[in-house]
C-alpha cells in the first residue's frame, strides 16, 4: 500500500489474489490484509473489497454485507475478519462463513 493509497501486489497470483489493483484502477485504499490465497482491502470510504481464492467464503464480504463500513481488516489462511464502524466484528470464511457476529 503506497502513501497515496494506491495498492500494488506481486507474486504468483495463482488464485487472482493480486487482481484487485488492476480491477479498480485509480482506487484509493486505507488498509490491506493478505491471507494465504486472498487479499482484502479497505477503501477510504470504509467499504471492503476482496479478491483471490474464495473456497471457504473468505471473499464473500460484498455478498454478505454490501452496505457495511469497516475500520479494520485482518486476513488469515482461510478467513477474513473485519471490524465494523459500529464496533462489531464480523468473520467470513472457514466453516462459519458470515457467522462472526
PDB file of N, CA and C in Angstrom:
ATOM      1  N   UNK A   1       0.855  -1.159   0.000  1.00  0.00           N
ATOM      2  CA  UNK A   1       0.000   0.000   0.000  1.00  0.00           C
ATOM      3  C   UNK A   1       0.908   1.231   0.000  1.00  0.00           C
ATOM      4  N   UNK A   2       0.734   2.071  -1.001  1.00  0.00           N
ATOM      5  CA  UNK A   2       1.560   3.271  -1.118  1.00  0.00           C
ATOM      6  C   UNK A   2       0.995   4.400  -0.263  1.00  0.00           C
ATOM      7  N   UNK A   3       1.799   5.396  -0.027  1.00  0.00           N
ATOM      8  CA  UNK A   3       1.374   6.518   0.811  1.00  0.00           C
ATOM      9  C   UNK A   3       0.187   7.282   0.214  1.00  0.00           C
ATOM     10  N   UNK A   4      -0.011   7.200  -1.099  1.00  0.00           N
ATOM     11  CA  UNK A   4      -1.141   7.871  -1.735  1.00  0.00           C
ATOM     12  C   UNK A   4      -2.389   6.994  -1.795  1.00  0.00           C
ATOM     13  N   UNK A   5      -2.334   5.788  -1.189  1.00  0.00           N
ATOM     14  CA  UNK A   5      -3.495   4.901  -1.147  1.00  0.00           C
ATOM     15  C   UNK A   5      -3.580   3.900  -2.281  1.00  0.00           C
ATOM     16  N   UNK A   6      -2.682   3.995  -3.234  1.00  0.00           N
ATOM     17  CA  UNK A   6      -2.695   3.011  -4.320  1.00  0.00           C
ATOM     18  C   UNK A   6      -2.147   1.686  -3.819  1.00  0.00           C
ATOM     19  N   UNK A   7      -2.705   0.605  -4.338  1.00  0.00           N
ATOM     20  CA  UNK A   7      -2.254  -0.726  -3.939  1.00  0.00           C
ATOM     21  C   UNK A   7      -1.476  -1.369  -5.076  1.00  0.00           C
ATOM     22  N   UNK A   8      -0.445  -2.074  -4.705  1.00  0.00           N
ATOM     23  CA  UNK A   8       0.322  -2.863  -5.659  1.00  0.00           C
ATOM     24  C   UNK A   8       0.492  -4.250  -5.085  1.00  0.00           C
ATOM     25  N   UNK A   9       0.558  -5.221  -5.947  1.00  0.00           N
ATOM     26  CA  UNK A   9       0.681  -6.601  -5.495  1.00  0.00           C
ATOM     27  C   UNK A   9       1.598  -7.362  -6.436  1.00  0.00           C
ATOM     28  N   UNK A  10       2.356  -8.274  -5.889  1.00  0.00           N
ATOM     29  CA  UNK A  10       3.211  -9.107  -6.717  1.00  0.00           C
ATOM     30  C   UNK A  10       3.167 -10.524  -6.168  1.00  0.00           C
ATOM     31  N   UNK A  11       3.538 -11.461  -6.984  1.00  0.00           N
ATOM     32  CA  UNK A  11       3.529 -12.866  -6.580  1.00  0.00           C
ATOM     33  C   UNK A  11       2.975 -13.732  -7.686  1.00  0.00           C
ATOM     34  N   UNK A  12       2.772 -14.988  -7.385  1.00  0.00           N
ATOM     35  CA  UNK A  12       2.335 -15.958  -8.384  1.00  0.00           C
ATOM     36  C   UNK A  12       0.933 -15.665  -8.917  1.00  0.00           C
ATOM     37  N   UNK A  13       0.033 -15.119  -8.089  1.00  0.00           N
ATOM     38  CA  UNK A  13      -1.327 -14.780  -8.492  1.00  0.00           C
ATOM     39  C   UNK A  13      -2.106 -15.987  -9.006  1.00  0.00           C
ATOM     40  N   UNK A  14      -1.830 -17.156  -8.474  1.00  0.00           N
ATOM     41  CA  UNK A  14      -2.480 -18.383  -8.937  1.00  0.00           C
ATOM     42  C   UNK A  14      -3.984 -18.390  -8.716  1.00  0.00           C
ATOM     43  N   UNK A  15      -4.475 -17.634  -7.735  1.00  0.00           N
ATOM     44  CA  UNK A  15      -5.910 -17.595  -7.451  1.00  0.00           C
ATOM     45  C   UNK A  15      -6.512 -16.208  -7.641  1.00  0.00           C
ATOM     46  N   UNK A  16      -5.783 -15.322  -8.289  1.00  0.00           N
ATOM     47  CA  UNK A  16      -6.287 -13.970  -8.523  1.00  0.00           C
ATOM     48  C   UNK A  16      -6.136 -13.048  -7.329  1.00  0.00           C
ATOM     49  N   UNK A  17      -5.322 -13.437  -6.353  1.00  0.00           N
ATOM     50  CA  UNK A  17      -5.149 -12.627  -5.153  1.00  0.00           C
ATOM     51  C   UNK A  17      -4.444 -11.305  -5.411  1.00  0.00           C
ATOM     52  N   UNK A  18      -3.887 -11.129  -6.584  1.00  0.00           N
ATOM     53  CA  UNK A  18      -3.229  -9.858  -6.941  1.00  0.00           C
ATOM     54  C   UNK A  18      -4.035  -9.064  -7.960  1.00  0.00           C
ATOM     55  N   UNK A  19      -5.264  -9.441  -8.221  1.00  0.00           N
ATOM     56  CA  UNK A  19      -6.048  -8.821  -9.291  1.00  0.00           C
ATOM     57  C   UNK A  19      -6.709  -7.503  -8.923  1.00  0.00           C
ATOM     58  N   UNK A  20      -6.954  -7.233  -7.665  1.00  0.00           N
ATOM     59  CA  UNK A  20      -7.759  -6.076  -7.295  1.00  0.00           C
ATOM     60  C   UNK A  20      -7.220  -4.746  -7.781  1.00  0.00           C
ATOM     61  N   UNK A  21      -5.941  -4.435  -7.605  1.00  0.00           N
ATOM     62  CA  UNK A  21      -5.482  -3.136  -8.125  1.00  0.00           C
ATOM     63  C   UNK A  21      -5.745  -2.966  -9.624  1.00  0.00           C
ATOM     64  N   UNK A  22      -5.689  -4.040 -10.372  1.00  0.00           N
ATOM     65  CA  UNK A  22      -5.953  -3.958 -11.812  1.00  0.00           C
ATOM     66  C   UNK A  22      -7.451  -3.814 -12.093  1.00  0.00           C
ATOM     67  N   UNK A  23      -8.299  -4.400 -11.237  1.00  0.00           N
ATOM     68  CA  UNK A  23      -9.749  -4.334 -11.439  1.00  0.00           C
ATOM     69  C   UNK A  23     -10.330  -2.978 -11.049  1.00  0.00           C
ATOM     70  N   UNK A  24      -9.651  -2.273 -10.159  1.00  0.00           N
ATOM     71  CA  UNK A  24     -10.107  -0.961  -9.715  1.00  0.00           C
ATOM     72  C   UNK A  24      -8.995   0.078  -9.910  1.00  0.00           C
ATOM     73  N   UNK A  25      -8.649   0.358 -11.153  1.00  0.00           N
ATOM     74  CA  UNK A  25      -7.554   1.298 -11.395  1.00  0.00           C
ATOM     75  C   UNK A  25      -7.870   2.671 -10.815  1.00  0.00           C
ATOM     76  N   UNK A  26      -6.887   3.239 -10.155  1.00  0.00           N
ATOM     77  CA  UNK A  26      -7.046   4.562  -9.573  1.00  0.00           C
ATOM     78  C   UNK A  26      -7.722   4.587  -8.218  1.00  0.00           C
ATOM     79  N   UNK A  27      -8.177   3.436  -7.731  1.00  0.00           N
ATOM     80  CA  UNK A  27      -8.839   3.396  -6.425  1.00  0.00           C
ATOM     81  C   UNK A  27      -7.827   3.681  -5.319  1.00  0.00           C
ATOM     82  N   UNK A  28      -8.335   4.233  -4.243  1.00  0.00           N
ATOM     83  CA  UNK A  28      -7.501   4.561  -3.084  1.00  0.00           C
ATOM     84  C   UNK A  28      -7.934   3.696  -1.913  1.00  0.00           C
ATOM     85  N   UNK A  29      -6.962   3.136  -1.227  1.00  0.00           N
ATOM     86  CA  UNK A  29      -7.228   2.227  -0.111  1.00  0.00           C
ATOM     87  C   UNK A  29      -6.578   2.740   1.164  1.00  0.00           C
ATOM     88  N   UNK A  30      -7.173   2.376   2.290  1.00  0.00           N
ATOM     89  CA  UNK A  30      -6.650   2.778   3.593  1.00  0.00           C
ATOM     90  C   UNK A  30      -5.896   1.647   4.274  1.00  0.00           C
ATOM     91  N   UNK A  31      -6.301   0.390   4.018  1.00  0.00           N
ATOM     92  CA  UNK A  31      -5.667  -0.758   4.641  1.00  0.00           C
ATOM     93  C   UNK A  31      -5.668  -1.939   3.689  1.00  0.00           C
ATOM     94  N   UNK A  32      -4.752  -2.863   3.935  1.00  0.00           N
ATOM     95  CA  UNK A  32      -4.688  -4.097   3.165  1.00  0.00           C
ATOM     96  C   UNK A  32      -4.333  -5.241   4.102  1.00  0.00           C
ATOM     97  N   UNK A  33      -4.909  -6.406   3.840  1.00  0.00           N
ATOM     98  CA  UNK A  33      -4.577  -7.620   4.589  1.00  0.00           C
ATOM     99  C   UNK A  33      -4.453  -8.760   3.590  1.00  0.00           C
ATOM    100  N   UNK A  34      -3.449  -9.589   3.790  1.00  0.00           N
ATOM    101  CA  UNK A  34      -3.216 -10.708   2.883  1.00  0.00           C
ATOM    102  C   UNK A  34      -3.416 -12.024   3.619  1.00  0.00           C
ATOM    103  N   UNK A  35      -4.278 -12.857   3.062  1.00  0.00           N
ATOM    104  CA  UNK A  35      -4.460 -14.212   3.573  1.00  0.00           C
ATOM    105  C   UNK A  35      -3.564 -15.156   2.799  1.00  0.00           C
ATOM    106  N   UNK A  36      -3.821 -16.441   2.933  1.00  0.00           N
ATOM    107  CA  UNK A  36      -2.997 -17.422   2.237  1.00  0.00           C
ATOM    108  C   UNK A  36      -3.141 -17.310   0.728  1.00  0.00           C
ATOM    109  N   UNK A  37      -4.390 -17.224   0.249  1.00  0.00           N
ATOM    110  CA  UNK A  37      -4.636 -17.104  -1.191  1.00  0.00           C
ATOM    111  C   UNK A  37      -5.697 -16.060  -1.508  1.00  0.00           C
ATOM    112  N   UNK A  38      -5.826 -15.063  -0.651  1.00  0.00           N
ATOM    113  CA  UNK A  38      -6.765 -13.970  -0.907  1.00  0.00           C
ATOM    114  C   UNK A  38      -6.208 -12.680  -0.321  1.00  0.00           C
ATOM    115  N   UNK A  39      -6.712 -11.563  -0.850  1.00  0.00           N
ATOM    116  CA  UNK A  39      -6.309 -10.237  -0.403  1.00  0.00           C
ATOM    117  C   UNK A  39      -7.566  -9.429  -0.125  1.00  0.00           C
ATOM    118  N   UNK A  40      -7.544  -8.664   0.953  1.00  0.00           N
ATOM    119  CA  UNK A  40      -8.682  -7.824   1.331  1.00  0.00           C
ATOM    120  C   UNK A  40      -8.173  -6.402   1.504  1.00  0.00           C
ATOM    121  N   UNK A  41      -8.892  -5.455   0.921  1.00  0.00           N
ATOM    122  CA  UNK A  41      -8.513  -4.051   1.035  1.00  0.00           C
ATOM    123  C   UNK A  41      -9.695  -3.247   1.537  1.00  0.00           C
ATOM    124  N   UNK A  42      -9.402  -2.232   2.346  1.00  0.00           N
ATOM    125  CA  UNK A  42     -10.413  -1.281   2.786  1.00  0.00           C
ATOM    126  C   UNK A  42     -10.234   0.000   1.998  1.00  0.00           C
ATOM    127  N   UNK A  43     -11.305   0.443   1.369  1.00  0.00           N
ATOM    128  CA  UNK A  43     -11.278   1.715   0.662  1.00  0.00           C
ATOM    129  C   UNK A  43     -11.353   2.853   1.666  1.00  0.00           C
ATOM    130  N   UNK A  44     -11.063   4.039   1.202  1.00  0.00           N
ATOM    131  CA  UNK A  44     -11.128   5.210   2.064  1.00  0.00           C
ATOM    132  C   UNK A  44     -12.499   5.461   2.653  1.00  0.00           C
ATOM    133  N   UNK A  45     -13.555   5.020   1.956  1.00  0.00           N
ATOM    134  CA  UNK A  45     -14.919   5.218   2.449  1.00  0.00           C
ATOM    135  C   UNK A  45     -15.368   4.112   3.401  1.00  0.00           C
ATOM    136  N   UNK A  46     -14.468   3.164   3.726  1.00  0.00           N
ATOM    137  CA  UNK A  46     -14.792   2.097   4.667  1.00  0.00           C
ATOM    138  C   UNK A  46     -15.351   0.838   4.055  1.00  0.00           C
ATOM    139  N   UNK A  47     -15.571   0.829   2.755  1.00  0.00           N
ATOM    140  CA  UNK A  47     -16.048  -0.400   2.120  1.00  0.00           C
ATOM    141  C   UNK A  47     -14.887  -1.355   1.932  1.00  0.00           C
ATOM    142  N   UNK A  48     -15.177  -2.643   2.062  1.00  0.00           N
ATOM    143  CA  UNK A  48     -14.145  -3.662   1.892  1.00  0.00           C
ATOM    144  C   UNK A  48     -14.321  -4.364   0.555  1.00  0.00           C
ATOM    145  N   UNK A  49     -13.212  -4.692  -0.076  1.00  0.00           N
ATOM    146  CA  UNK A  49     -13.212  -5.447  -1.318  1.00  0.00           C
ATOM    147  C   UNK A  49     -12.183  -6.557  -1.200  1.00  0.00           C
ATOM    148  N   UNK A  50     -12.439  -7.655  -1.880  1.00  0.00           N
ATOM    149  CA  UNK A  50     -11.542  -8.806  -1.772  1.00  0.00           C
ATOM    150  C   UNK A  50     -11.374  -9.475  -3.120  1.00  0.00           C
ATOM    151  N   UNK A  51     -10.253 -10.162  -3.274  1.00  0.00           N
ATOM    152  CA  UNK A  51     -10.011 -10.937  -4.481  1.00  0.00           C
ATOM    153  C   UNK A  51      -9.166 -12.150  -4.118  1.00  0.00           C
ATOM    154  N   UNK A  52      -9.194 -13.141  -4.976  1.00  0.00           N
ATOM    155  CA  UNK A  52      -8.422 -14.350  -4.753  1.00  0.00           C
ATOM    156  C   UNK A  52      -9.312 -15.546  -4.491  1.00  0.00           C
ATOM    157  N   UNK A  53      -8.719 -16.588  -3.921  1.00  0.00           N
ATOM    158  CA  UNK A  53      -9.452 -17.825  -3.641  1.00  0.00           C
ATOM    159  C   UNK A  53     -10.605 -17.546  -2.693  1.00  0.00           C
ATOM    160  N   UNK A  54     -11.744 -18.158  -2.970  1.00  0.00           N
ATOM    161  CA  UNK A  54     -12.928 -17.995  -2.133  1.00  0.00           C
ATOM    162  C   UNK A  54     -13.514 -19.351  -1.763  1.00  0.00           C
ATOM    163  N   UNK A  55     -12.692 -20.347  -1.713  1.00  0.00           N
ATOM    164  CA  UNK A  55     -13.125 -21.716  -1.441  1.00  0.00           C
ATOM    165  C   UNK A  55     -13.899 -21.827  -0.132  1.00  0.00           C
ATOM    166  N   UNK A  56     -13.535 -21.042   0.863  1.00  0.00           N
ATOM    167  CA  UNK A  56     -14.155 -21.125   2.180  1.00  0.00           C
ATOM    168  C   UNK A  56     -15.045 -19.925   2.489  1.00  0.00           C
ATOM    169  N   UNK A  57     -15.320 -19.087   1.488  1.00  0.00           N
ATOM    170  CA  UNK A  57     -16.171 -17.923   1.683  1.00  0.00           C
ATOM    171  C   UNK A  57     -15.439 -16.710   2.223  1.00  0.00           C
ATOM    172  N   UNK A  58     -14.120 -16.748   2.217  1.00  0.00           N
ATOM    173  CA  UNK A  58     -13.329 -15.659   2.800  1.00  0.00           C
ATOM    174  C   UNK A  58     -13.399 -14.361   1.999  1.00  0.00           C
ATOM    175  N   UNK A  59     -13.930 -14.402   0.791  1.00  0.00           N
ATOM    176  CA  UNK A  59     -14.065 -13.192  -0.031  1.00  0.00           C
ATOM    177  C   UNK A  59     -15.523 -12.787  -0.231  1.00  0.00           C
ATOM    178  N   UNK A  60     -16.435 -13.326   0.564  1.00  0.00           N
ATOM    179  CA  UNK A  60     -17.868 -13.059   0.401  1.00  0.00           C
ATOM    180  C   UNK A  60     -18.342 -11.769   1.057  1.00  0.00           C
ATOM    181  N   UNK A  61     -17.448 -10.857   1.321  1.00  0.00           N
ATOM    182  CA  UNK A  61     -17.758  -9.625   2.046  1.00  0.00           C
ATOM    183  C   UNK A  61     -18.887  -8.839   1.383  1.00  0.00           C
ATOM    184  N   UNK A  62     -18.781  -8.573   0.106  1.00  0.00           N
ATOM    185  CA  UNK A  62     -19.791  -7.766  -0.583  1.00  0.00           C
ATOM    186  C   UNK A  62     -21.128  -8.480  -0.690  1.00  0.00           C
ATOM    187  N   UNK A  63     -21.110  -9.806  -0.832  1.00  0.00           N
ATOM    188  CA  UNK A  63     -22.350 -10.559  -0.929  1.00  0.00           C
ATOM    189  C   UNK A  63     -23.072 -10.615   0.417  1.00  0.00           C
ATOM    190  N   UNK A  64     -22.324 -10.717   1.510  1.00  0.00           N
ATOM    191  CA  UNK A  64     -22.920 -10.876   2.832  1.00  0.00           C
ATOM    192  C   UNK A  64     -23.319  -9.536   3.457  1.00  0.00           C
ATOM    193  N   UNK A  65     -22.526  -8.505   3.257  1.00  0.00           N
ATOM    194  CA  UNK A  65     -22.770  -7.198   3.868  1.00  0.00           C
ATOM    195  C   UNK A  65     -22.438  -6.082   2.873  1.00  0.00           C
ATOM    196  N   UNK A  66     -23.253  -5.923   1.849  1.00  0.00           N
ATOM    197  CA  UNK A  66     -22.909  -4.977   0.776  1.00  0.00           C
ATOM    198  C   UNK A  66     -22.842  -3.512   1.202  1.00  0.00           C
ATOM    199  N   UNK A  67     -23.547  -3.123   2.258  1.00  0.00           N
ATOM    200  CA  UNK A  67     -23.580  -1.718   2.661  1.00  0.00           C
ATOM    201  C   UNK A  67     -22.771  -1.415   3.913  1.00  0.00           C
ATOM    202  N   UNK A  68     -22.111  -2.402   4.474  1.00  0.00           N
ATOM    203  CA  UNK A  68     -21.367  -2.205   5.720  1.00  0.00           C
ATOM    204  C   UNK A  68     -20.122  -1.350   5.488  1.00  0.00           C
ATOM    205  N   UNK A  69     -19.720  -0.663   6.535  1.00  0.00           N
ATOM    206  CA  UNK A  69     -18.489   0.130   6.533  1.00  0.00           C
ATOM    207  C   UNK A  69     -17.597  -0.408   7.644  1.00  0.00           C
ATOM    208  N   UNK A  70     -16.307  -0.494   7.353  1.00  0.00           N
ATOM    209  CA  UNK A  70     -15.360  -1.104   8.275  1.00  0.00           C
ATOM    210  C   UNK A  70     -14.232  -0.137   8.612  1.00  0.00           C
ATOM    211  N   UNK A  71     -13.572  -0.413   9.749  1.00  0.00           N
ATOM    212  CA  UNK A  71     -12.456   0.421  10.169  1.00  0.00           C
ATOM    213  C   UNK A  71     -11.155  -0.370  10.302  1.00  0.00           C
ATOM    214  N   UNK A  72     -11.255  -1.702  10.295  1.00  0.00           N
ATOM    215  CA  UNK A  72     -10.054  -2.541  10.437  1.00  0.00           C
ATOM    216  C   UNK A  72     -10.276  -3.853   9.699  1.00  0.00           C
ATOM    217  N   UNK A  73      -9.199  -4.412   9.146  1.00  0.00           N
ATOM    218  CA  UNK A  73      -9.285  -5.677   8.424  1.00  0.00           C
ATOM    219  C   UNK A  73      -8.104  -6.561   8.801  1.00  0.00           C
ATOM    220  N   UNK A  74      -8.367  -7.860   8.857  1.00  0.00           N
ATOM    221  CA  UNK A  74      -7.318  -8.856   9.075  1.00  0.00           C
ATOM    222  C   UNK A  74      -7.681 -10.084   8.239  1.00  0.00           C
ATOM    223  N   UNK A  75      -6.665 -10.790   7.773  1.00  0.00           N
ATOM    224  CA  UNK A  75      -6.912 -11.981   6.965  1.00  0.00           C
ATOM    225  C   UNK A  75      -6.014 -13.107   7.457  1.00  0.00           C
ATOM    226  N   UNK A  76      -6.550 -14.315   7.415  1.00  0.00           N
ATOM    227  CA  UNK A  76      -5.790 -15.493   7.797  1.00  0.00           C
ATOM    228  C   UNK A  76      -5.760 -16.483   6.647  1.00  0.00           C
ATOM    229  N   UNK A  77      -5.424 -17.686   6.942  1.00  0.00           N
ATOM    230  CA  UNK A  77      -5.291 -18.706   5.907  1.00  0.00           C
ATOM    231  C   UNK A  77      -6.570 -18.876   5.100  1.00  0.00           C
ATOM    232  N   UNK A  78      -7.698 -19.069   5.783  1.00  0.00           N
ATOM    233  CA  UNK A  78      -8.974 -19.326   5.110  1.00  0.00           C
ATOM    234  C   UNK A  78     -10.094 -18.422   5.596  1.00  0.00           C
ATOM    235  N   UNK A  79      -9.752 -17.280   6.156  1.00  0.00           N
ATOM    236  CA  UNK A  79     -10.784 -16.405   6.705  1.00  0.00           C
ATOM    237  C   UNK A  79     -10.394 -14.936   6.609  1.00  0.00           C
ATOM    238  N   UNK A  80     -11.407 -14.096   6.773  1.00  0.00           N
ATOM    239  CA  UNK A  80     -11.244 -12.644   6.830  1.00  0.00           C
ATOM    240  C   UNK A  80     -12.034 -12.156   8.037  1.00  0.00           C
ATOM    241  N   UNK A  81     -11.470 -11.248   8.808  1.00  0.00           N
ATOM    242  CA  UNK A  81     -12.160 -10.643   9.940  1.00  0.00           C
ATOM    243  C   UNK A  81     -12.136  -9.134   9.747  1.00  0.00           C
ATOM    244  N   UNK A  82     -13.292  -8.522   9.915  1.00  0.00           N
ATOM    245  CA  UNK A  82     -13.402  -7.072   9.769  1.00  0.00           C
ATOM    246  C   UNK A  82     -14.078  -6.482  10.992  1.00  0.00           C
ATOM    247  N   UNK A  83     -13.637  -5.288  11.362  1.00  0.00           N
ATOM    248  CA  UNK A  83     -14.270  -4.541  12.436  1.00  0.00           C
ATOM    249  C   UNK A  83     -15.139  -3.475  11.798  1.00  0.00           C
ATOM    250  N   UNK A  84     -16.439  -3.540  12.075  1.00  0.00           N
ATOM    251  CA  UNK A  84     -17.378  -2.572  11.519  1.00  0.00           C
ATOM    252  C   UNK A  84     -17.214  -1.221  12.191  1.00  0.00           C
ATOM    253  N   UNK A  85     -17.709  -0.203  11.535  1.00  0.00           N
ATOM    254  CA  UNK A  85     -17.653   1.141  12.101  1.00  0.00           C
ATOM    255  C   UNK A  85     -18.521   1.259  13.354  1.00  0.00           C
ATOM    256  N   UNK A  86     -19.479   0.341  13.556  1.00  0.00           N
ATOM    257  CA  UNK A  86     -20.314   0.352  14.763  1.00  0.00           C
ATOM    258  C   UNK A  86     -19.667  -0.425  15.914  1.00  0.00           C
ATOM    259  N   UNK A  87     -18.428  -0.926  15.717  1.00  0.00           N
ATOM    260  CA  UNK A  87     -17.702  -1.622  16.761  1.00  0.00           C
ATOM    261  C   UNK A  87     -17.877  -3.123  16.795  1.00  0.00           C
ATOM    262  N   UNK A  88     -18.726  -3.670  15.954  1.00  0.00           N
ATOM    263  CA  UNK A  88     -18.941  -5.120  15.902  1.00  0.00           C
ATOM    264  C   UNK A  88     -17.967  -5.760  14.935  1.00  0.00           C
ATOM    265  N   UNK A  89     -17.520  -6.954  15.268  1.00  0.00           N
ATOM    266  CA  UNK A  89     -16.623  -7.709  14.390  1.00  0.00           C
ATOM    267  C   UNK A  89     -17.428  -8.733  13.604  1.00  0.00           C
ATOM    268  N   UNK A  90     -17.010  -8.982  12.379  1.00  0.00           N
ATOM    269  CA  UNK A  90     -17.652  -9.987  11.542  1.00  0.00           C
ATOM    270  C   UNK A  90     -16.561 -10.794  10.857  1.00  0.00           C
ATOM    271  N   UNK A  91     -16.821 -12.105  10.715  1.00  0.00           N
ATOM    272  CA  UNK A  91     -15.841 -13.002  10.102  1.00  0.00           C
ATOM    273  C   UNK A  91     -16.444 -13.673   8.876  1.00  0.00           C
ATOM    274  N   UNK A  92     -15.613 -13.888   7.881  1.00  0.00           N
ATOM    275  CA  UNK A  92     -16.000 -14.584   6.662  1.00  0.00           C
ATOM    276  C   UNK A  92     -14.995 -15.691   6.424  1.00  0.00           C
ATOM    277  N   UNK A  93     -15.474 -16.843   5.957  1.00  0.00           N
ATOM    278  CA  UNK A  93     -14.568 -17.930   5.635  1.00  0.00           C
ATOM    279  C   UNK A  93     -14.598 -19.032   6.676  1.00  0.00           C
ATOM    280  N   UNK A  94     -13.752 -20.029   6.454  1.00  0.00           N
ATOM    281  CA  UNK A  94     -13.757 -21.187   7.345  1.00  0.00           C
ATOM    282  C   UNK A  94     -15.117 -21.847   7.318  1.00  0.00           C
ATOM    283  N   UNK A  95     -15.431 -22.623   8.307  1.00  0.00           N
ATOM    284  CA  UNK A  95     -16.715 -23.300   8.323  1.00  0.00           C
ATOM    285  C   UNK A  95     -17.830 -22.443   8.894  1.00  0.00           C
ATOM    286  N   UNK A  96     -17.506 -21.236   9.364  1.00  0.00           N
ATOM    287  CA  UNK A  96     -18.503 -20.348   9.949  1.00  0.00           C
ATOM    288  C   UNK A  96     -18.677 -19.089   9.106  1.00  0.00           C
ATOM    289  N   UNK A  97     -18.641 -19.218   7.799  1.00  0.00           N
ATOM    290  CA  UNK A  97     -18.722 -18.065   6.907  1.00  0.00           C
ATOM    291  C   UNK A  97     -19.901 -17.171   7.243  1.00  0.00           C
ATOM    292  N   UNK A  98     -19.616 -15.908   7.516  1.00  0.00           N
ATOM    293  CA  UNK A  98     -20.664 -14.932   7.769  1.00  0.00           C
ATOM    294  C   UNK A  98     -21.268 -15.006   9.151  1.00  0.00           C
ATOM    295  N   UNK A  99     -20.768 -15.858  10.015  1.00  0.00           N
ATOM    296  CA  UNK A  99     -21.351 -16.035  11.332  1.00  0.00           C
ATOM    297  C   UNK A  99     -20.410 -15.558  12.426  1.00  0.00           C
ATOM    298  N   UNK A 100     -19.675 -14.495  12.158  1.00  0.00           N
ATOM    299  CA  UNK A 100     -18.703 -14.000  13.123  1.00  0.00           C
ATOM    300  C   UNK A 100     -19.222 -12.931  14.046  1.00  0.00           C
ATOM    301  N   UNK A 101     -20.520 -12.640  14.005  1.00  0.00           N
ATOM    302  CA  UNK A 101     -21.080 -11.596  14.887  1.00  0.00           C
ATOM    303  C   UNK A 101     -20.994 -11.991  16.348  1.00  0.00           C
TER     304      UNK A 101
END
